[in-house]
Coordinates of C-alpha atoms in Angstrom, one line a residue:
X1211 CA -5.1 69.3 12.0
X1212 CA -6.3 66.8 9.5
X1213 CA -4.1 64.1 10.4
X1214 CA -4.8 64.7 14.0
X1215 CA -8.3 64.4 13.5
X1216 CA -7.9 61.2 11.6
X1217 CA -6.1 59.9 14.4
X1218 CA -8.7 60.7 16.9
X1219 CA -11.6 58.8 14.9
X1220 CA -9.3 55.7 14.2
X1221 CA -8.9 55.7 18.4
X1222 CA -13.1 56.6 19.1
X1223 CA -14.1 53.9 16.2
X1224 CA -11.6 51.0 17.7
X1225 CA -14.0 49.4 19.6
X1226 CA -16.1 49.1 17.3
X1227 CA -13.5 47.7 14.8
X1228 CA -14.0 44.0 16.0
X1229 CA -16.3 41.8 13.7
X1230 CA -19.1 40.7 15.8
X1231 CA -18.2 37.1 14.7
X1232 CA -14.9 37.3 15.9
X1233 CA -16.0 38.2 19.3
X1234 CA -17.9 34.4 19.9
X1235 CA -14.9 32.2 21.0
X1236 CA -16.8 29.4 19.0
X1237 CA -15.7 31.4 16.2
X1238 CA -11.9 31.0 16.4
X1239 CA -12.1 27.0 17.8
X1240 CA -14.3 26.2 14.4
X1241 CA -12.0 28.1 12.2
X1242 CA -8.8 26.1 14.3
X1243 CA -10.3 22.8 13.5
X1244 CA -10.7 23.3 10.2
X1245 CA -7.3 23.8 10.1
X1246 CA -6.2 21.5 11.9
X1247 CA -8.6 18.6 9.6
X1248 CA -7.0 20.4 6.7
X1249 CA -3.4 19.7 8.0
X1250 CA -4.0 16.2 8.8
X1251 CA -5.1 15.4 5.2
X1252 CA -1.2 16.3 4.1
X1253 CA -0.5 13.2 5.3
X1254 CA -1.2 11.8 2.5
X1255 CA 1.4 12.8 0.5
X1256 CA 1.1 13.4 -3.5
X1257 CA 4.1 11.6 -4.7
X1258 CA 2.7 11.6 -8.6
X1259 CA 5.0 12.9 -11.0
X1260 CA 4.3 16.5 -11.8
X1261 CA 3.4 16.7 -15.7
X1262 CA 3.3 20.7 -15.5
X1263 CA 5.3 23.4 -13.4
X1264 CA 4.8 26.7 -12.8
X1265 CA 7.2 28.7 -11.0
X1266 CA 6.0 32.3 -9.9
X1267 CA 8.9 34.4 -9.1
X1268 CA 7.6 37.9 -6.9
X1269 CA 10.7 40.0 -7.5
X1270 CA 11.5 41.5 -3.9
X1271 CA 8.3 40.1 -2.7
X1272 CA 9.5 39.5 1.1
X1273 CA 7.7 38.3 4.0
X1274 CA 6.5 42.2 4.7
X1275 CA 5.2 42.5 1.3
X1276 CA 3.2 39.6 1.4
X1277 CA 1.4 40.2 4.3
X1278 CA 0.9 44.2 3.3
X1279 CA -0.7 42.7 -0.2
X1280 CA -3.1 40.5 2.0
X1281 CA -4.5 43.3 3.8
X1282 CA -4.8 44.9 0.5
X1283 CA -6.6 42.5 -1.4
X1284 CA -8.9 42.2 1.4
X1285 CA -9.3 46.2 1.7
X1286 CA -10.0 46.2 -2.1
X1287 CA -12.9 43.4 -2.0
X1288 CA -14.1 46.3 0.9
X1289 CA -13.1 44.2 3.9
X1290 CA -11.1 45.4 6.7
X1291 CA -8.1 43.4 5.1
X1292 CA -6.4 41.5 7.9
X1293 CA -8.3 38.4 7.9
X1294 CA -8.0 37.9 3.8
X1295 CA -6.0 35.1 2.1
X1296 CA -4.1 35.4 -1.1
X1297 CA -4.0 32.8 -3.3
X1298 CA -0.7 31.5 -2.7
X1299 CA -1.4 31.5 1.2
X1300 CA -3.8 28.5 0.4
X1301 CA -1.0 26.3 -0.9
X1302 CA -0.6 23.8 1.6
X1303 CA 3.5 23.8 2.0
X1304 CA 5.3 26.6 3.3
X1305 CA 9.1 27.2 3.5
X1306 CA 11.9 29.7 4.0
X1307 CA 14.8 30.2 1.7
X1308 CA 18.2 31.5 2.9
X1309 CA 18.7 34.2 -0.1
X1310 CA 22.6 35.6 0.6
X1311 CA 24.7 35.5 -2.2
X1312 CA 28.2 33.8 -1.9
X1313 CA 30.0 37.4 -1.8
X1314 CA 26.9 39.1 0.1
X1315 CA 25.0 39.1 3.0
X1316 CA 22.0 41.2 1.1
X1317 CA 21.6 39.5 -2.3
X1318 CA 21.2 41.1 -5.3
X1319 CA 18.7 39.6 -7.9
X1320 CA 21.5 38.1 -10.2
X1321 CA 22.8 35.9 -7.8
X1322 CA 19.4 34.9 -6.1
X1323 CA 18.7 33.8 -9.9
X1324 CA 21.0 31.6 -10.5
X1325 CA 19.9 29.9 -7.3
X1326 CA 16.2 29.5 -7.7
X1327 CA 16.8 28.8 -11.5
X1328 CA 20.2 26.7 -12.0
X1329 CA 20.7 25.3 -8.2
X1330 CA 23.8 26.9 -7.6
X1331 CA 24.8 30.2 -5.5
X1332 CA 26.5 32.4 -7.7
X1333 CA 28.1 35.7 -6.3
X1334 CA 26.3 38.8 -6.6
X1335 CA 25.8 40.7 -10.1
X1336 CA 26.3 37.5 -12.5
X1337 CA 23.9 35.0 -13.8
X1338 CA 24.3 31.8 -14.9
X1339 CA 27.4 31.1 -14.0
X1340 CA 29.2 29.5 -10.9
X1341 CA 30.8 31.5 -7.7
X1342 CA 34.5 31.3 -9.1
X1343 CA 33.3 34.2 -11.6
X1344 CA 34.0 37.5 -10.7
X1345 CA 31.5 40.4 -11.5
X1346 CA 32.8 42.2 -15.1
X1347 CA 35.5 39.8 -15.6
X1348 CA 35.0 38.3 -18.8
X1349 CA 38.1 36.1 -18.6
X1350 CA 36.4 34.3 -15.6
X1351 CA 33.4 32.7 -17.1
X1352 CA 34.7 29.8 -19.2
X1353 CA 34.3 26.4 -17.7
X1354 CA 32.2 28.2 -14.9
X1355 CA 28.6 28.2 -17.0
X1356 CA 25.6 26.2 -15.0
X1357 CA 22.6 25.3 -16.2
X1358 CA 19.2 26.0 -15.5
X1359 CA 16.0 24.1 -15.1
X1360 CA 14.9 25.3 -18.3
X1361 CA 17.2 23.8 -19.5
X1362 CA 16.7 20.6 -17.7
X1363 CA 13.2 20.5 -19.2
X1364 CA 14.3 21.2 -22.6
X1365 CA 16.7 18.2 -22.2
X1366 CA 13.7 16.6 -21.4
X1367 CA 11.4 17.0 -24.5
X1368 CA 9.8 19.5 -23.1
X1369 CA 7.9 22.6 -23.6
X1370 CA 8.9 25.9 -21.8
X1371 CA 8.3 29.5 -21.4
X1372 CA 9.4 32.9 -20.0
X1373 CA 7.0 35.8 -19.5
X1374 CA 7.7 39.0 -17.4
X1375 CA 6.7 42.3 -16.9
X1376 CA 10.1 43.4 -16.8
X1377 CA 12.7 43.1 -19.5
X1378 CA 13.7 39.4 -20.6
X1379 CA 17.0 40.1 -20.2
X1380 CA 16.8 41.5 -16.5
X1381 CA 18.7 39.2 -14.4
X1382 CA 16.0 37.5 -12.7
X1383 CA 14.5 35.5 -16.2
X1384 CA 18.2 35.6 -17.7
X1385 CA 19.5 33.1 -15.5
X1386 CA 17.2 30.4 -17.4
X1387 CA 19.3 30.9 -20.0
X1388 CA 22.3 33.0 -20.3
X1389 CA 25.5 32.8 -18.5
X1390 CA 27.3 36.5 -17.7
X1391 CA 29.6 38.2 -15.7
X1392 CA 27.6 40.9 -15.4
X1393 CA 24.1 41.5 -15.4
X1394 CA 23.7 44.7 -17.1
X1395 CA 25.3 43.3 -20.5
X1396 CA 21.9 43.5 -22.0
X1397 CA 23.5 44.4 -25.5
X1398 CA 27.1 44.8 -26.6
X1399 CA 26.3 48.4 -26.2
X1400 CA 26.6 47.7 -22.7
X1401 CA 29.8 45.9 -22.5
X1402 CA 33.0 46.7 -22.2
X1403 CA 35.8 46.9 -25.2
X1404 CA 37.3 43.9 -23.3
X1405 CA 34.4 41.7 -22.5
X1406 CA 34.0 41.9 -26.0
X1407 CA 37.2 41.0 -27.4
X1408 CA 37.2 38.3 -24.3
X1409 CA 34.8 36.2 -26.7
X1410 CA 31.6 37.2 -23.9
X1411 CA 28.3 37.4 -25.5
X1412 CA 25.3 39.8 -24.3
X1413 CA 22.6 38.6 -22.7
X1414 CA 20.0 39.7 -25.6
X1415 CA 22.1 37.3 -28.3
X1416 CA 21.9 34.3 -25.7
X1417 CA 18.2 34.6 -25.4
X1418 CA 18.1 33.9 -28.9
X1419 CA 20.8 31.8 -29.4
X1420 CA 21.5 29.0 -26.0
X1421 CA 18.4 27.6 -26.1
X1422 CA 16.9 28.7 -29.9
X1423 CA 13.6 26.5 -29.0
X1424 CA 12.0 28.4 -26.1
X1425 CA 8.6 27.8 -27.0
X1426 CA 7.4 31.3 -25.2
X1427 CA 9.3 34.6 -24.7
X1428 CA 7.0 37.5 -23.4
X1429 CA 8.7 40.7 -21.7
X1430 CA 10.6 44.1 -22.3
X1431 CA 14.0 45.0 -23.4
X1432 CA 12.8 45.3 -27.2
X1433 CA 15.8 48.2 -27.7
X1434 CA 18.6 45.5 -26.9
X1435 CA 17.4 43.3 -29.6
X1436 CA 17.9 46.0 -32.4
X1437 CA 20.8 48.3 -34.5
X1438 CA 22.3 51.2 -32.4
X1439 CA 19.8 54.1 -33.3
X1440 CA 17.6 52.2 -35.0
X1441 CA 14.1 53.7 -34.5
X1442 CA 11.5 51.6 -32.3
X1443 CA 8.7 50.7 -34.0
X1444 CA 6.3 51.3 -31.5
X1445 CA 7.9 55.0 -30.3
X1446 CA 9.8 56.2 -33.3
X1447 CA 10.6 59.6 -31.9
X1448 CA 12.1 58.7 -28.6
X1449 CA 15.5 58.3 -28.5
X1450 CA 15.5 56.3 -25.5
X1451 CA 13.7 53.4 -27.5
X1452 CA 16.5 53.1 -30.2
X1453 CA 18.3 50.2 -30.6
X1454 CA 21.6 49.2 -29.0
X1455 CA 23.5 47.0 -30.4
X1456 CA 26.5 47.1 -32.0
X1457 CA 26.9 44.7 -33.9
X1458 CA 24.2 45.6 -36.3
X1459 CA 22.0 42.0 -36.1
X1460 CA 18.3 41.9 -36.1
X1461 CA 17.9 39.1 -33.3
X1462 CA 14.3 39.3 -33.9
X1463 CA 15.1 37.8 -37.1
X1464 CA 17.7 35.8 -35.8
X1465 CA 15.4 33.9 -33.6
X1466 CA 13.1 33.8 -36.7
X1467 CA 15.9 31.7 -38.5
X1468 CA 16.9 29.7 -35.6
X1469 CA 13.0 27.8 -36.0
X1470 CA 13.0 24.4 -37.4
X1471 CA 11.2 24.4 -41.1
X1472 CA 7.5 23.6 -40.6
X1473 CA 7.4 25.6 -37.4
X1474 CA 5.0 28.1 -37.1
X1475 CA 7.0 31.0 -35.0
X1476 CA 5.3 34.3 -34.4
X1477 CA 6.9 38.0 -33.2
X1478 CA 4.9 40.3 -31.4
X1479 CA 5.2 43.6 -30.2
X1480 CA 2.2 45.0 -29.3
X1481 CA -0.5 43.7 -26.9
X1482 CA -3.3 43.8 -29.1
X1483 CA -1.3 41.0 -31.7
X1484 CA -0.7 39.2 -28.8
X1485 CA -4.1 38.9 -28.0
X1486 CA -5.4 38.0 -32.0
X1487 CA -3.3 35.2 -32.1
X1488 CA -4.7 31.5 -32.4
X1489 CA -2.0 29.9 -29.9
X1490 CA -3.0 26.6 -31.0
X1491 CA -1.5 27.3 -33.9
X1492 CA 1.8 28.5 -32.7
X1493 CA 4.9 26.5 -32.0
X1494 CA 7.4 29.5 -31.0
X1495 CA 6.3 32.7 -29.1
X1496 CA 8.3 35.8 -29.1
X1497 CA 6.8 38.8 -27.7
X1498 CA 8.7 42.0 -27.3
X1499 CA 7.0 44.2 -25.2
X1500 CA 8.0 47.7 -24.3
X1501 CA 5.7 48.3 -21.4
X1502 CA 4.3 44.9 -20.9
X1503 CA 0.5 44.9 -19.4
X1504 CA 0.4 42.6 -16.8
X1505 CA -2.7 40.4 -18.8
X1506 CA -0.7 40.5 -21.9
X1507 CA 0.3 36.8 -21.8
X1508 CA -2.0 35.2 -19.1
X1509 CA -5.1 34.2 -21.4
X1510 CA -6.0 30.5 -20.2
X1511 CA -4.1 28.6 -23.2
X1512 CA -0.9 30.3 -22.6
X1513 CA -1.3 28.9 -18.9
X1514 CA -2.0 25.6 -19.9
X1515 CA 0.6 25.1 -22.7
X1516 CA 3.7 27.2 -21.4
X1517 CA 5.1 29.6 -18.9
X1518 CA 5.4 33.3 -17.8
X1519 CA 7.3 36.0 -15.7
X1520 CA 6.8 39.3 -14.2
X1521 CA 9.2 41.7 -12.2
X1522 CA 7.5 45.6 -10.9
X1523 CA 7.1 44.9 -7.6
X1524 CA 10.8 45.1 -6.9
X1525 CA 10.9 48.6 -8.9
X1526 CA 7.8 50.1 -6.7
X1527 CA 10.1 49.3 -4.0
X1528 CA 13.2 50.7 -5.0
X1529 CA 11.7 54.0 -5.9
X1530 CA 9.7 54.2 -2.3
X1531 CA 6.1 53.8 -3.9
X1532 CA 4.7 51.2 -1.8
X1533 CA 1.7 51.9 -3.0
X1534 CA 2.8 50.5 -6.7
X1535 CA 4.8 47.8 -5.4
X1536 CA 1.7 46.6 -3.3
X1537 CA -0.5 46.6 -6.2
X1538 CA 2.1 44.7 -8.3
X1539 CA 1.7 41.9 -5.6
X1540 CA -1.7 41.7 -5.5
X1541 CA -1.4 41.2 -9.3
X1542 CA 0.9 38.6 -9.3
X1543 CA -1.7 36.6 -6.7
X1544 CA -4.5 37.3 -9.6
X1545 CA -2.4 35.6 -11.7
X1546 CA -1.5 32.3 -9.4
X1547 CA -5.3 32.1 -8.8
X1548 CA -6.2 32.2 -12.3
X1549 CA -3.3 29.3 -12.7
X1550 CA -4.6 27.4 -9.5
X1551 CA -8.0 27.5 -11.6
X1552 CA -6.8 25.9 -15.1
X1553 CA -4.5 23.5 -13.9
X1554 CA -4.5 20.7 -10.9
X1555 CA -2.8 19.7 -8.2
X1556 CA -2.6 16.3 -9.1
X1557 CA -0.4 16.9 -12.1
X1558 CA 1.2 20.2 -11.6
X1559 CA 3.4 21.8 -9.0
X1560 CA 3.3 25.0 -8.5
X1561 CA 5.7 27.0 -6.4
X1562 CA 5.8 31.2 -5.3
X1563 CA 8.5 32.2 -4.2
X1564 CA 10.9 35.8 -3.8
X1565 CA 14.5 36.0 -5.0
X1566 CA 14.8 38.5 -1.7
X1567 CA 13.2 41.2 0.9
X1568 CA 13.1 45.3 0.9
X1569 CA 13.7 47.3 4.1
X1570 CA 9.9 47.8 3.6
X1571 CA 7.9 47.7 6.8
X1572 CA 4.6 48.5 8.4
X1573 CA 3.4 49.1 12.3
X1574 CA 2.7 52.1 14.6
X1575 CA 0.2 49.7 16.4
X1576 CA -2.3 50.7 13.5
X1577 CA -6.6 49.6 14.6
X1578 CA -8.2 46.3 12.7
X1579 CA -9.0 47.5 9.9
X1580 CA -7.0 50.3 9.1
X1581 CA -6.3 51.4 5.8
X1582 CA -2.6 49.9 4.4
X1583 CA -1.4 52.8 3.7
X1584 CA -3.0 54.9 5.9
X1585 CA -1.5 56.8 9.0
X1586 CA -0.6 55.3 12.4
X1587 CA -3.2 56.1 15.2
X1588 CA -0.7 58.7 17.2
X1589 CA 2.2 61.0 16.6
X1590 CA 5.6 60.6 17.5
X1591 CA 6.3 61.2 20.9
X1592 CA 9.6 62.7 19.5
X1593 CA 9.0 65.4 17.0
X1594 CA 4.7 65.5 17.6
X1595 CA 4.3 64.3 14.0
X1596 CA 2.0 62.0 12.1
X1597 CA 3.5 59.1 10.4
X1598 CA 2.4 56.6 7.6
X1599 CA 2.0 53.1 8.9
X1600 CA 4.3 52.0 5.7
X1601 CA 8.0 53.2 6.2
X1602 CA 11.3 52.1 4.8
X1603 CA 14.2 51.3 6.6
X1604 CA 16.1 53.6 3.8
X1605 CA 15.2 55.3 0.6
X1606 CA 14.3 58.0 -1.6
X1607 CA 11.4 59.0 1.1
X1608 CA 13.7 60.7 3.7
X1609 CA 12.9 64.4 3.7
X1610 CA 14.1 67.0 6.0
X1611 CA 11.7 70.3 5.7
X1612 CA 13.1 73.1 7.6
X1613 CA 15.5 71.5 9.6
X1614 CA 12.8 68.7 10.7
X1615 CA 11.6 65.4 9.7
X1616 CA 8.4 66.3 6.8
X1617 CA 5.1 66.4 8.3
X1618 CA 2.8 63.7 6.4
X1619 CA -0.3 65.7 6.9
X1620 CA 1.0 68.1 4.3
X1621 CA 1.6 65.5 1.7
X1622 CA -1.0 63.3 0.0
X1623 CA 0.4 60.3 1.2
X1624 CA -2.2 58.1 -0.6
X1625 CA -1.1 59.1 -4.1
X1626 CA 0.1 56.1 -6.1
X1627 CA 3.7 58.1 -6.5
X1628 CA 3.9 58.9 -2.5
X1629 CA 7.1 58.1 -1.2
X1630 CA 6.6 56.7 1.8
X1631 CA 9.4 58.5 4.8
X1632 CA 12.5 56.1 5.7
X1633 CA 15.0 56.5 8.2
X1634 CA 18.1 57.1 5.9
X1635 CA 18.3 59.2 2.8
X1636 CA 19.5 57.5 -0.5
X1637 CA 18.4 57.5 -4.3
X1638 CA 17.4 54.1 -4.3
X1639 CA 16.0 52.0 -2.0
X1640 CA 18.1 48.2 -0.4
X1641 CA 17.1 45.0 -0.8
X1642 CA 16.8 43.0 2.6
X1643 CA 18.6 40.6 4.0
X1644 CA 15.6 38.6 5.3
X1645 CA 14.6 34.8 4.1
X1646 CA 11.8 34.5 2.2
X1647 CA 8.7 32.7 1.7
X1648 CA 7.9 29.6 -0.5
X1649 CA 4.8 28.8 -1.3
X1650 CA 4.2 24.9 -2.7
X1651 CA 1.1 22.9 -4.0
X1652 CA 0.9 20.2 -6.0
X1653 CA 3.4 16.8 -6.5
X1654 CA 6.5 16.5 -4.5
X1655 CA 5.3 20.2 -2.5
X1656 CA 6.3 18.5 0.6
X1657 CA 9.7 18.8 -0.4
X1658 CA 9.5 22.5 0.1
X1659 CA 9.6 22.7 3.8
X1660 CA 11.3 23.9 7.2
X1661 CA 14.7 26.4 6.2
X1662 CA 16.1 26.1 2.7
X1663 CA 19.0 27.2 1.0
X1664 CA 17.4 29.2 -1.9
X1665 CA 19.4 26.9 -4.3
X1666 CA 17.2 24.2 -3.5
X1667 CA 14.1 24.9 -4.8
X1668 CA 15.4 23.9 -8.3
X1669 CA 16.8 20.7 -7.3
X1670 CA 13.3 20.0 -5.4
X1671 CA 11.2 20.4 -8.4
X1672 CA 13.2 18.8 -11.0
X1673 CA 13.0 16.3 -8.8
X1674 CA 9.1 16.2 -8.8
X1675 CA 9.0 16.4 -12.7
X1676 CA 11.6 14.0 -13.0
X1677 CA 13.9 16.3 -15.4
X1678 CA 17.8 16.8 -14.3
X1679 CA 20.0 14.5 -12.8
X1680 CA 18.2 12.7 -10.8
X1681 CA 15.8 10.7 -11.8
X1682 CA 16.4 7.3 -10.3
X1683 CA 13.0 7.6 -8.9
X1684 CA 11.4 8.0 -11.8
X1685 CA 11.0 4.2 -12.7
X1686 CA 10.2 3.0 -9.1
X1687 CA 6.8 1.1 -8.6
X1688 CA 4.0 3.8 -8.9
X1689 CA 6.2 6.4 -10.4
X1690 CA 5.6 6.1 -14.1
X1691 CA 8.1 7.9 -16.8
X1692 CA 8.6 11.5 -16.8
X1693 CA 8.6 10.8 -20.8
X1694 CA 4.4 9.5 -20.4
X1695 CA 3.6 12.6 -17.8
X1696 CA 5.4 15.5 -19.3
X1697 CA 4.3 16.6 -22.5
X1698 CA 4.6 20.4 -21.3
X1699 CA 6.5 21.8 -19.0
X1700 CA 5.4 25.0 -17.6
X1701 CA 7.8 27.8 -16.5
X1702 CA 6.1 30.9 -14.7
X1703 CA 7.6 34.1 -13.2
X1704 CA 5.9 36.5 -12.2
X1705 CA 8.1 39.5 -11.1
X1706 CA 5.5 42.1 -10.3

């Protein structure tokens, strides 16, 4: 009865859901040419050399989450929602990126890694490494390691960082730096007596070991840096914060020992050190943060001098909560305004993108205005039931109550850990198969246009910085050296 109810005032109240702006045709013909003066100013194209970038990596953020998070943002500021902007929807280039693996249709976020990160397409479950390795096959990695625009950048002189609010050795930040056949090898715990006698490292001991001067490292995945069983220091009676490794070594002091002498490198592991520190006094960064707050590294220093990443919106996803993974989103926009804010566009380029989609969806020809996670205006015309707007093509949320699909109205569907109903039952939610969005501003962002392979984007910014292989541009008239522009090089996911 409640659901019907709120179905019958959403269909009294639609005509008067209609701003009374929007109903003045001079409305929309101002708003189109201001567009369209805005577009013609892109032709003047910024062809400086970009002295900063920043890449912000939405973990699953796909074309349906995007828009979703707009009409959130905008419900949040008490708007109706559809008409809002998020930050990276005012970046003036737009493109597409093709995000199939080389063995898969759907991609996985190993293999879309490799391709936003190293410029290669890598086949599903691996990272850093070429398609000719096979997923768990140790024996099939040597020779087939490829390198990442970190890594570039470091080759260049400069500065870099990783921060994200998932673990840093998840296989979306691990391709920067770590090249594995498989990537749940976080530890040795987690490989295999054969990987490990194959001479294969984990990905924990090649965060601290391929590329020892990573100026910032902020994330999770503090267990896989310590002795099996050795308590956490943080939560010293749960046993699912003990260390992993087998191998006995202390990589937190091994990345301590790694730091040239006069360096100043600090370990963190709690957000209130992380916040005490005078970062203009700190050459190295290593932050290992069990439950990293989504703040933690983004004070306007760190922005300015390094990098970051950030990966939830991908788990909200996965566990049905589209509630979680939509707040995640609008985070990560929070986080490329504040950037947008400290830095310019003259000098940096800064680039959103998604390493792929979710079978996430919303419709049910919902009124202006209504609320994003709200209920669709009617029943089905099937089983006379109320349905969320938000639904998933598969998923956790597929529940059968007495031989019939569950009846939303009995549920509070607004609850943060609401499940939203999908069409096929399974314990975890898909990825999609759908491109993505890439959102550009800044020096060379007119590269970033029309239908991309995702392996591109790499190649495309290196490019603008003038780090990588090609760089024969980089002395032409007007194009001074990368080696003058590029003190710092910024590196920023942000895998909400």
């Amino acid at each position: 009865m409640k659901a019907l109810l709120l179905i019958l005032l959403a269909q009294l109240c639609s005509a008067s859901l209609v701003p009374e702006r929007e109903k003045d045709p001079e409305y929309w013909r101002r708003q189109a040419q201001e567009t369209l003066r805005a577009a013609l100013r892109l032709q003047h194209l910024n062809q400086n050399v970009a002295k900063n970038l920043i890449l912000f990596l939405g973990d699953g953020m796909g074309v349906s989450t995007v828009t979703a998070a707009r009409i959130l943002k905008g419900q949040l500021q008490n708007r109706k929602g559809e008409e809002s902007l998020l930050e990276m929807e005012k970046f003036p280039y737009v493109a597409l990126a093709k995000t199939y693996n080389t063995n898969a249709q759907v991609p996985d976020s190993a293999g879309t890694a490799t391709a936003y990160l190293c410029g290669v397409k890598a086949n599903e479950g691996t990272v850093g490494v070429s398609a000719g390795v096979t997923r768990d096959r140790c024996n099939t990695t040597k020779g087939q390691e490829v390198t990442s625009i970190l890594r570039w950048a470091k080759d260049g002189g400069k500065a870099v960082g990783i921060v994200t609010t998932t673990r840093v050795t998840h296989a979306t930040p691990s391709a920067a730096y770590a090249h594995s056949a498989n990537r749940d090898w976080y530890s040795d715990g987690e490989m295999p007596p054969d990987a490990l006698e194959g001479g294969c490292r984990d990905i924990a001991r090649q965060l601290v070991e391929n590329i020892p001067d990573i100026e910032v490292i902020l994330g999770g995945g503090r267990k896989y840096m310590f002795p099996k069983n050795t308590s956490d220091v943080e939560y010293p009676h749960e046993d699912k914060h003990r260390g992993t490794r087998l191998d006995r070594r202390d990589l937190v002091q091994a990345w301590h020992e790694a730091k040239p002498p006069g360096k100043i490198a600090k370990y963190v592991w709690h957000r209130r050190d992380l916040l005490a520190l005078n970062l203009s006094r700190v050459d190295f960064l290593l932050g290992t943060l069990v439950a990293p707050q989504r703040d933690a590294g983004m004070s306007p220093r760190m922005l300015q001098r390094r990098g970051a990443a950030g990966g939830r919106i991908d788990h909200g996803h996965h566990e049905g909560k589209a509630k979680q993974a939509l707040h995640e989103a609008v985070e990560l926009d929070r986080a490329i305004g504040l950037a947008t804010r400290l830095t310019s566009p003259q000098d940096t380029l800064s680039v959103v993108t998604a390493d792929h989609s979710h079978v996430f969806t919303f419709g049910g020809y919902t009124p202006r205005g209504n609320p994003i996670f709200g209920l669709a205006p009617m029943q089905s015309d099937v089983d006379r039931k109320p349905f969320t707007s938000i639904l998933y093509g598969n998923g956790p949320g597929y529940k059968i109550v007495a031989g019939e699909r569950e009846n939303v109205s009995a549920v509070d569907f607004a609850h943060a850990n609401y499940q939203a109903q999908s069409a096929v039952p399974l314990r975890q939610e898909t990825h999609g198969g759908e491109d993505v969005a890439v959102f550009a501003r800044g020096p060379m962002a007119h590269l970033l246009h029309g239908v991309h392979e995702q392996n591109y984007i790499p190649h495309a910014m290196a490019y603008a910085a003038c780090i990588g292989s090609n760089q024969a541009h980089c002395n032409a008239a007007g194009h001074p050296t990368a080696s003058i522009l590029l003190p710092f090089l910024a590196l920023l996911f942000l895998l909400c």
